Coordinates of C-alpha atoms in Angstrom, one line a residue:
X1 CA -29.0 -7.6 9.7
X2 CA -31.5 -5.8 6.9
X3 CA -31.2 -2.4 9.5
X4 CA -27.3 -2.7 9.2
X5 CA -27.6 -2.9 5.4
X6 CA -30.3 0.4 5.7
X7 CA -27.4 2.4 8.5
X8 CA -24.6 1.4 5.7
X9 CA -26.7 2.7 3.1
X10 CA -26.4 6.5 5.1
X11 CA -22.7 6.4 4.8
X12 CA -22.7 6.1 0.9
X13 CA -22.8 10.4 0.6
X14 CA -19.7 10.5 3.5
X15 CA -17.6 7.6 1.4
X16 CA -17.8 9.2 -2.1
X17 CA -16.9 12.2 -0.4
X18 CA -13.9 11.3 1.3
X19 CA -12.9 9.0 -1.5
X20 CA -13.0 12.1 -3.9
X21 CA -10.8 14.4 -1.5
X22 CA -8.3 11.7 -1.3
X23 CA -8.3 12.0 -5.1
X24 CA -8.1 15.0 -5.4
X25 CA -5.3 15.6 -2.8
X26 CA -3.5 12.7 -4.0
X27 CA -0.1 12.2 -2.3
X28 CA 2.4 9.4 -2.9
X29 CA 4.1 7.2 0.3
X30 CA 5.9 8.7 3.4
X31 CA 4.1 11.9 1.8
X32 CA 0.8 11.6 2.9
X33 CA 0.7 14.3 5.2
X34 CA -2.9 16.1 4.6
X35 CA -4.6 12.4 4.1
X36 CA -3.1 11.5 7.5
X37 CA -4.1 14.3 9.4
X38 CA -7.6 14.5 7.6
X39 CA -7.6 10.6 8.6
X40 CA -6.5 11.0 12.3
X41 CA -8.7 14.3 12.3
X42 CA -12.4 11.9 11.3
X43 CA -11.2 9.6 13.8
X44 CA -10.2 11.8 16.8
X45 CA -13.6 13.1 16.2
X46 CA -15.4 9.9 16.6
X47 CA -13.9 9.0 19.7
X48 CA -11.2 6.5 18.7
X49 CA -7.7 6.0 20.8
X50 CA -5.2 7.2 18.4
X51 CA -1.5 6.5 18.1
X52 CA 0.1 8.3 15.3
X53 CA 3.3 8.8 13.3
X54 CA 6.5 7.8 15.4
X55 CA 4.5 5.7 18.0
X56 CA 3.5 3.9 14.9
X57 CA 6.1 4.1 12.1
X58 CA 9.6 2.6 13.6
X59 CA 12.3 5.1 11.7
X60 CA 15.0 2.9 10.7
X61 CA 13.1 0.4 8.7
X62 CA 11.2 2.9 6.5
X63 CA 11.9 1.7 3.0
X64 CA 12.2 3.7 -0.1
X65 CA 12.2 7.4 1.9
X66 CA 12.2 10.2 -0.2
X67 CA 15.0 13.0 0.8
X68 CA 14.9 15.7 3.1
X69 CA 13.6 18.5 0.4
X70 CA 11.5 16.3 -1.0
X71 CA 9.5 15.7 2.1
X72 CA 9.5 19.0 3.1
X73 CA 7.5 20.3 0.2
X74 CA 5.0 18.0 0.4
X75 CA 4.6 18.8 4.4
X76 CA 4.1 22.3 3.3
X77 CA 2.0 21.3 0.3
X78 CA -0.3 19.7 2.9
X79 CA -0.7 22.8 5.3
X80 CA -1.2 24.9 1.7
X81 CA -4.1 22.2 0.9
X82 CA -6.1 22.3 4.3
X83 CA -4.3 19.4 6.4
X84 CA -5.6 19.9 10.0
X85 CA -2.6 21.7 11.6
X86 CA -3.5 19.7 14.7
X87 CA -1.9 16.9 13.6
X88 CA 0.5 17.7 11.0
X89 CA 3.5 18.0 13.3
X90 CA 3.1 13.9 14.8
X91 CA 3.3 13.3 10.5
X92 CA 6.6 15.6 9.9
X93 CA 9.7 14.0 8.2
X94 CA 7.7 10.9 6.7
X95 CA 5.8 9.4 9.8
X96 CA 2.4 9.2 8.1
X97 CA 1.2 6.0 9.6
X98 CA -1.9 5.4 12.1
X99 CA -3.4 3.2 14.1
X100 CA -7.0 3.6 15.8
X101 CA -8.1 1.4 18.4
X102 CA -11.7 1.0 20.2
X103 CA -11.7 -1.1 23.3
X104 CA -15.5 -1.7 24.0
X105 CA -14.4 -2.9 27.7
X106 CA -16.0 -6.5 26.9
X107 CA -15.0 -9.8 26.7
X108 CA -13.3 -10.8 23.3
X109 CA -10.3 -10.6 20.5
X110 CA -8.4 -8.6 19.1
X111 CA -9.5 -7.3 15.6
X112 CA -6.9 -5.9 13.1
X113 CA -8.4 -3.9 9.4
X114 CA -5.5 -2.7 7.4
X115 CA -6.4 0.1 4.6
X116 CA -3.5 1.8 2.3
X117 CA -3.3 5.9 2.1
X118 CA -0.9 6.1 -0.9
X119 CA -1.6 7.4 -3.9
X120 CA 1.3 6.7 -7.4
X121 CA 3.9 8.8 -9.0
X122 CA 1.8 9.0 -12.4
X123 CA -0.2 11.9 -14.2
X124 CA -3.6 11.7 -14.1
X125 CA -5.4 11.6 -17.5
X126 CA -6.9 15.1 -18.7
X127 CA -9.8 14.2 -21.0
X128 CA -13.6 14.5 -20.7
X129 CA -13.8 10.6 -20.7
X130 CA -12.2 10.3 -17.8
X131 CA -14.9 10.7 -14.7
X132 CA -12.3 11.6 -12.2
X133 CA -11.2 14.7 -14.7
X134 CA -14.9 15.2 -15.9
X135 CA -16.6 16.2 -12.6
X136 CA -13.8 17.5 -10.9
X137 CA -12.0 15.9 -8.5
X138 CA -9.1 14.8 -10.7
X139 CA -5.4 14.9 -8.6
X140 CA -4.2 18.6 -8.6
X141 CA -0.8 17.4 -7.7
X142 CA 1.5 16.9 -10.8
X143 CA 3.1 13.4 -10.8
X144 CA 1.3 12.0 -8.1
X145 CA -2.3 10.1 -8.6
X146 CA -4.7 7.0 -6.8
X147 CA -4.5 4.7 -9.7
X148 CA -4.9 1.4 -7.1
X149 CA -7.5 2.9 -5.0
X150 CA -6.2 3.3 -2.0
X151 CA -8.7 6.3 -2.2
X152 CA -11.5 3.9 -1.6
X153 CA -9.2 1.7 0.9
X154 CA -8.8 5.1 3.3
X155 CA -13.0 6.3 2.8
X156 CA -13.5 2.4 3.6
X157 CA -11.5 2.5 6.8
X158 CA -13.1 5.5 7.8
X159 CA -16.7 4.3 7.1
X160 CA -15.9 1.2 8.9
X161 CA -14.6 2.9 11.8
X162 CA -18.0 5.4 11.7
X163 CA -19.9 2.0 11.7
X164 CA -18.2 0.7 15.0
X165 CA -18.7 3.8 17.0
X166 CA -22.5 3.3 16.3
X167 CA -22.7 0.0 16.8
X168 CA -19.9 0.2 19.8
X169 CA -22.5 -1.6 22.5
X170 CA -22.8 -4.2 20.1
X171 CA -19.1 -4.9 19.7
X172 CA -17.4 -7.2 22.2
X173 CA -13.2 -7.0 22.5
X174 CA -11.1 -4.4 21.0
X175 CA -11.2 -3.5 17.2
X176 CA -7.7 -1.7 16.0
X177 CA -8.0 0.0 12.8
X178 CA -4.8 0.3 11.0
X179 CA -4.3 2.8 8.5
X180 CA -0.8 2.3 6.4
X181 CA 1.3 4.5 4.2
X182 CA 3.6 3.7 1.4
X183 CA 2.5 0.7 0.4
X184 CA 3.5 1.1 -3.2
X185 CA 7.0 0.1 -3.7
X186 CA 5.9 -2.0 -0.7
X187 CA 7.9 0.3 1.8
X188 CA 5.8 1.0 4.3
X189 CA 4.1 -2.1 5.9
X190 CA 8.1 -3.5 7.8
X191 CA 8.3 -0.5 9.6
X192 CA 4.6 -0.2 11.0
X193 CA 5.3 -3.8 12.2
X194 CA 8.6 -3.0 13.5
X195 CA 6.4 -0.4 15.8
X196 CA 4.8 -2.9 17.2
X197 CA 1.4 -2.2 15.4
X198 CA 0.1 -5.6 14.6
X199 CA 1.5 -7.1 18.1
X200 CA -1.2 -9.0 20.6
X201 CA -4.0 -9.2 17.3
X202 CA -5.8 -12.6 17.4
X203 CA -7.6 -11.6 14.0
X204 CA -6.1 -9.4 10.8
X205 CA -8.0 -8.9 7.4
X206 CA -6.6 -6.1 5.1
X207 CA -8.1 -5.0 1.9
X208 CA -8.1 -3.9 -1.7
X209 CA -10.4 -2.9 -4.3
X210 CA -10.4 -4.4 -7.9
X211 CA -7.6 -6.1 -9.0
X212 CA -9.3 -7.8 -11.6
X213 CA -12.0 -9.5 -9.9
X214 CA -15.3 -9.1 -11.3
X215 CA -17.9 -6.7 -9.3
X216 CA -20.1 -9.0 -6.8
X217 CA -17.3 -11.5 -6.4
X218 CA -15.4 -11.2 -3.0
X219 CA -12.3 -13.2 -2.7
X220 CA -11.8 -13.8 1.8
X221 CA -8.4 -15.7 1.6
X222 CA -6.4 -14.2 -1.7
X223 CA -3.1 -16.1 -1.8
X224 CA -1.7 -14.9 -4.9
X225 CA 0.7 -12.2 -3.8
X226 CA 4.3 -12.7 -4.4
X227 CA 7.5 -12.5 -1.6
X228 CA 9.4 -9.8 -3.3
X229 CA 12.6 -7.4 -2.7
X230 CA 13.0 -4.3 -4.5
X231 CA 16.4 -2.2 -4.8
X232 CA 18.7 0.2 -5.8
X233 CA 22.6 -0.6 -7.2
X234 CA 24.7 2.8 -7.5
X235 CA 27.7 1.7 -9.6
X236 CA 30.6 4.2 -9.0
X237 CA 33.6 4.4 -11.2
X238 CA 36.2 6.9 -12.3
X239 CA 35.7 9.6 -14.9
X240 CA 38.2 9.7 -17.5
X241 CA 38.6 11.3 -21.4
X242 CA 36.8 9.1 -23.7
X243 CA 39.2 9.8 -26.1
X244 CA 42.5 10.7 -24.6
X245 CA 43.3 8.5 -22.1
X246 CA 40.3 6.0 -21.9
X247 CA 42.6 3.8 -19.7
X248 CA 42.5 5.9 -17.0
X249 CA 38.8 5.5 -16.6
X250 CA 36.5 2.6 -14.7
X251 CA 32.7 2.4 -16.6
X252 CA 30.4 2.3 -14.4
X253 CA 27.6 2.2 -17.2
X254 CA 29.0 -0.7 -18.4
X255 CA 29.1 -2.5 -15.1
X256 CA 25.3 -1.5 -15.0
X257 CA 24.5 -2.5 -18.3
X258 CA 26.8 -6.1 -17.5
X259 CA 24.6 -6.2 -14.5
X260 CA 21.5 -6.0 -16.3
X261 CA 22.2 -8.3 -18.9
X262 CA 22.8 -10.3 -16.0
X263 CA 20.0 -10.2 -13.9
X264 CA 17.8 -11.0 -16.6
X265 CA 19.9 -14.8 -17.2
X266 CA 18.9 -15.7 -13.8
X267 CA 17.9 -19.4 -14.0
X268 CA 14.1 -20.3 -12.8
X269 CA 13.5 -22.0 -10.1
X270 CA 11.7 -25.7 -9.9
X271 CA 9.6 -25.0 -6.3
X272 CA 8.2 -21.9 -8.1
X273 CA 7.6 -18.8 -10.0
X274 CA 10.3 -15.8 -10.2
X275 CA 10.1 -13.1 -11.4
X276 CA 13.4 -10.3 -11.9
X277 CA 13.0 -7.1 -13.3
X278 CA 15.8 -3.9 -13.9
X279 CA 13.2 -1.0 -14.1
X280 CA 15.6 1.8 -14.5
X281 CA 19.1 2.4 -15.7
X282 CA 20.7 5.9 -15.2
X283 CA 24.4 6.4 -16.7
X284 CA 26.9 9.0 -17.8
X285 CA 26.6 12.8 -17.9
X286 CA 28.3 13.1 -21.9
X287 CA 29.1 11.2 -25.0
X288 CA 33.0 11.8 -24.5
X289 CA 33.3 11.1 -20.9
X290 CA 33.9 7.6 -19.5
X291 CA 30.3 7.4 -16.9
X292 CA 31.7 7.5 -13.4
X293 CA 28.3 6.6 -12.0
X294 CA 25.2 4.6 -13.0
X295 CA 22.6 3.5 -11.2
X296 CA 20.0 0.1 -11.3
X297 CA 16.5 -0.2 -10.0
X298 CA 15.6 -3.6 -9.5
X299 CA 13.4 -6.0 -8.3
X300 CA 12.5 -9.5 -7.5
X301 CA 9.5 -11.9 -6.5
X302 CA 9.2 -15.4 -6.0
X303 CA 6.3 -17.6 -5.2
X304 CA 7.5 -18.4 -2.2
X305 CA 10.0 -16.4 0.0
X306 CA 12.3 -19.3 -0.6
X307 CA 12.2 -18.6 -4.7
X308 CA 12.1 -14.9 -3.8
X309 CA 15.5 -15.6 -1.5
X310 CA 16.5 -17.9 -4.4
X311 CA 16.6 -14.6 -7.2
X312 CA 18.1 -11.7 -4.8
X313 CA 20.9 -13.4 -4.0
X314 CA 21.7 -14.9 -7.1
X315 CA 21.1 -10.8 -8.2
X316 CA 22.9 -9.8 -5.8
X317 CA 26.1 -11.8 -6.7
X318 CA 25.7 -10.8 -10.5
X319 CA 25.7 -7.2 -9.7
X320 CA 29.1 -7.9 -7.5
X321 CA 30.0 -9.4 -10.7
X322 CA 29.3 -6.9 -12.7
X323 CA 31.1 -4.3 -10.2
X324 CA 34.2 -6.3 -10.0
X325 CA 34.6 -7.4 -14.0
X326 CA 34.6 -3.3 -14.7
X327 CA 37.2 -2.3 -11.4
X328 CA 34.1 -0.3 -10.1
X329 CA 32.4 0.0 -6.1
X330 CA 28.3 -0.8 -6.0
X331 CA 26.7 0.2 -3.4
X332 CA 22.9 -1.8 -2.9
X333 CA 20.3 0.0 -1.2
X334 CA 16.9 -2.1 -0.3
X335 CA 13.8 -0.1 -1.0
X336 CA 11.1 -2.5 -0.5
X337 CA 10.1 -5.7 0.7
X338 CA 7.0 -8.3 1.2
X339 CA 6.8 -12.0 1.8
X340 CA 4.7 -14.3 0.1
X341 CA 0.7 -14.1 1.4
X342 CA -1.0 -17.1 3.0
X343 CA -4.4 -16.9 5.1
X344 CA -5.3 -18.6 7.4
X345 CA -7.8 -21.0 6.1
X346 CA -10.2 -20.8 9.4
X347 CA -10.3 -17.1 9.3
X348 CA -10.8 -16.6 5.4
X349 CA -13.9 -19.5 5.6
X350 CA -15.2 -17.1 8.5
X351 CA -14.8 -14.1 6.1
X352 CA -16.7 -16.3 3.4
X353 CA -19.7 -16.7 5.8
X354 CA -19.8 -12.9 6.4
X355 CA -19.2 -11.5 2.7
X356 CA -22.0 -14.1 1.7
X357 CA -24.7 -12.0 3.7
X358 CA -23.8 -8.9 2.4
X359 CA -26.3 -7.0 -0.6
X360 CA -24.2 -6.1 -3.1
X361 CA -21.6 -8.9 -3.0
X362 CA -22.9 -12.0 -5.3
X363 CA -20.3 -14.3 -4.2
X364 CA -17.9 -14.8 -1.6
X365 CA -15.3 -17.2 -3.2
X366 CA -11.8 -18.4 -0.7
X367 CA -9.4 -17.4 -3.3
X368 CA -9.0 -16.8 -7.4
X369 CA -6.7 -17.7 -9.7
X370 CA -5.2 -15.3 -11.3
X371 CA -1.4 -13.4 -11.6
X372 CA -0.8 -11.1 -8.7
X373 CA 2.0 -8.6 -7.8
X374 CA 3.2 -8.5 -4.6
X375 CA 1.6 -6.5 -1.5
X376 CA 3.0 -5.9 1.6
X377 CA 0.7 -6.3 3.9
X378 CA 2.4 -10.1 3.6
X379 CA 4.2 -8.8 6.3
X380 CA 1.3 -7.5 8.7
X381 CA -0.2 -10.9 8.1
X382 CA 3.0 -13.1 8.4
X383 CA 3.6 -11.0 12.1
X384 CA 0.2 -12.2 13.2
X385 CA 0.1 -15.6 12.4
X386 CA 3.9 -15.9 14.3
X387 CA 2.3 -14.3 17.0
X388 CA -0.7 -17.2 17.2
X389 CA -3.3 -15.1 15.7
X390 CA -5.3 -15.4 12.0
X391 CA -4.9 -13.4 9.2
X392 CA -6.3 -13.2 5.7
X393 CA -6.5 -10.7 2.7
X394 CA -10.0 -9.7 1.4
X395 CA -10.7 -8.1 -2.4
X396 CA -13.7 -6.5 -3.4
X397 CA -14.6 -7.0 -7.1
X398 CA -15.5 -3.7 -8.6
X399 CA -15.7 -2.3 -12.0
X400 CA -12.8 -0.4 -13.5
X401 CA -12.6 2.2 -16.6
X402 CA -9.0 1.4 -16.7
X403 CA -6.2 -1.1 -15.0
X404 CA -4.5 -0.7 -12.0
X405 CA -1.7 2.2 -12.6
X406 CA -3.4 3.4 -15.6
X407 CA -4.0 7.2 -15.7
X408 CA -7.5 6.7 -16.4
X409 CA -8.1 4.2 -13.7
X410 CA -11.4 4.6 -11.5
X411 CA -13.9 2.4 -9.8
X412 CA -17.4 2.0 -9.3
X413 CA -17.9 3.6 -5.6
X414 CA -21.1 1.8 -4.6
X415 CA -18.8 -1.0 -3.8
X416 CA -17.0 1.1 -1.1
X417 CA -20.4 0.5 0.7
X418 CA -20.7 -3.2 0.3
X419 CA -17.1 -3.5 2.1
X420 CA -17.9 -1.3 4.6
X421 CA -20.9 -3.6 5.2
X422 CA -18.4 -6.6 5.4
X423 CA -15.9 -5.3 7.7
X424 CA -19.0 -4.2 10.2
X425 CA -20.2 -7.1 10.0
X426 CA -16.8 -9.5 10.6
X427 CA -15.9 -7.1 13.4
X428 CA -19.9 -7.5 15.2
X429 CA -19.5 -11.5 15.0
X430 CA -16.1 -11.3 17.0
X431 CA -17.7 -13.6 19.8
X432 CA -19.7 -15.4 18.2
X433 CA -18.5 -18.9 18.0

């Protein structure tokens, strides 16, 4: 496929450019209004079937949803930044989700590519060293950056889905190209699947960029991802004088801190790793009041959703501890989710086969060991499988000047061509045998 290779090789001047915009116009989950609409904007223009925002975001399990204001600023941020007002409106109120789909009118499966569109609430870095900064396509949104390169994963999914249109006779089945918000925090995947967005798929392959793995290296089946559950606890309590009548009060600080204390004494398990974590506590508005409110942010994983299971309910019965020891209400709040990631060993030694052929990628290994966070495109992939199809999650080595969530991060972006090459090429061997 040495003319497939040459064709990818044209797209390399489209991906760094829509990998830079993305950067630039960096927006964090269930606010990626202007990504969206520039997303469902390249696509509409290429001929794709689109279903967007509500038909593809179920409302009610949205995760992690910023308020009203909140979301409203960032939809008029969007029109102020060049969004295509086309399709703003389908996006309003947090439904920033997409799906694409290509029915060739042939014979054959259904393929599923997930790509992320979020960016993180961090400041980008502001020095010369830093490339993004240097030639100009730093974020110009305060507090808000692509320090995972979901960046890449959106120019990718829109490379791959220029690649099918030309190569559309060759294609056999229908190809559904899924494009996801909010997947930091892991809040967005549950309620794209809720939509019915990964239903009737006999093949799902999602994607990320980096993570460690060394440039050339392609892992096809990485099982490393932990189940996790992430939450909020608001502790209420009474208010009272600190110093005159004490009594009268209920701490809700210390039935936070109690808490915290707590959830870090949570005994491992023996069928696997856990993890706990209390990212944030919030108390008290004075040094001579008694804090009426306080609030936790908290999460769990587990190597298995078992272990995860295992943790958030033994968290969830410390922070009623807590609550009750004190004489104050909690209130928990989930704000993200993902289960624990396993391929399907057919389909990831079908990806290894592919990647293999593919310039650029040195080796194509089934998985890598190595600690993981948690992704929840778990969920995408644990919807397929139920529903008889194969799933697996594909990383693309690639240098980094910094870590993941660093606000120097950045990646080498001729690898953006080499998985654009990839996907082409797993979706053009659907019916093979």
């Amino acid at each position: 496929m040495h003319l497939l290779t040459e064709y990818i090789a044209t797209l390399a001047p489209d991906l760094r450019a829509w990998r830079r915009d993305f950067h630039r116009y960096a927006e964090s989950g269930w606010q990626e209004f202007r990504t969206a609409a520039k997303v469902a904007d390249v696509l509409d223009g290429l001929g794709y079937e689109l279903a967007v925002g509500r038909d593809v975001v179920d409302a009610d399990s949205r995760m992690g949803l910023p308020d009203a204001q909140t979301l409203a600023a960032a939809y008029q941020r969007a029109r102020q930044q060049g969004a295509p007002e086309r399709w703003l409106p389908a996006f309003e109120g947090g439904f920033t989700g997409i799906v694409a789909t290509l029915r060739t009118g042939r014979p054959g499966p259904t393929l599923g590519f997930r790509v992320d569109m979020d960016a993180l609430d961090l400041e980008e870095d502001r020095e010369e060293s830093h490339r993004p900064f240097r030639e100009g396509f730093a974020s110009c949104n305060g507090g808000m950056m692509h320090a995972c390169g979901h960046d890449g994963h959106t120019a990718i999914g829109l490379g791959l889905a220029t690649a099918l249109m030309h190569y559309r006779d060759r294609l056999c089945g229908t190809v559904r190209l899924i494009f996801q918000p909010a997947e930091e925090g892991t809040r967005g995947a549950r309620a794209m699947v809720a939509a019915g967005a990964l239903d009737g798929l006999d093949y799902f392959t999602a994607i990320h960029l980096g993570t460690g793995v060394p440039a050339g290296t392609a892992v096809c089946g990485a099982d490393n991802f932990m189940a996790t559950s992430k939450f909020d606890a608001r502790f209420t309590g009474v208010a009272a004088h600190a110093g005159g009548n004490p009594e009268e009060g209920r701490n809700a600080l210390l039935a936070a801190a109690q808490a915290a204390l707590g959830l870090h004494a949570i005994a491992p398990h023996s069928a696997g790793a856990s993890r706990v974590n209390v990212g944030v506590m919030q108390a008290g508005s004075g040094r001579n009041i008694v804090p009426s409110s306080a609030l936790l942010k908290v999460e769990t994983r587990g190597e298995t959703e078992a272990v995860n299971q295992y943790v958030y309910d033994r968290a969830q019965a410390v922070i009623q501890g807590a609550a009750a020891m004190y004489g104050v209400g909690v209130e928990v709040q989930m704000m993200g989710a993902a289960t624990a990631c396993s391929p399907s060993p057919a389909w990831v030694a079908r990806l290894q086969t592919l990647a293999a052929q593919v310039p650029g990628i040195t080796e194509a290994i089934a998985t890598v060991d190595a600690p993981a966070g948690s992704e929840d495109a778990t969920l995408m992939m644990a919807r397929v499988q139920a529903g008889g199809g194969q799933a697996s999650y594909m990383i693309f080595g690639t240098e980094l000047a910094a870590g993941h969530h660093h606000e120097k991060f950045d990646f080498d972006e001729a690898t953006l061509s080499a998985a654009v090459e990839t996907l082409t090429r797993i979706a053009l061997s659907a019916g093979e045998p």
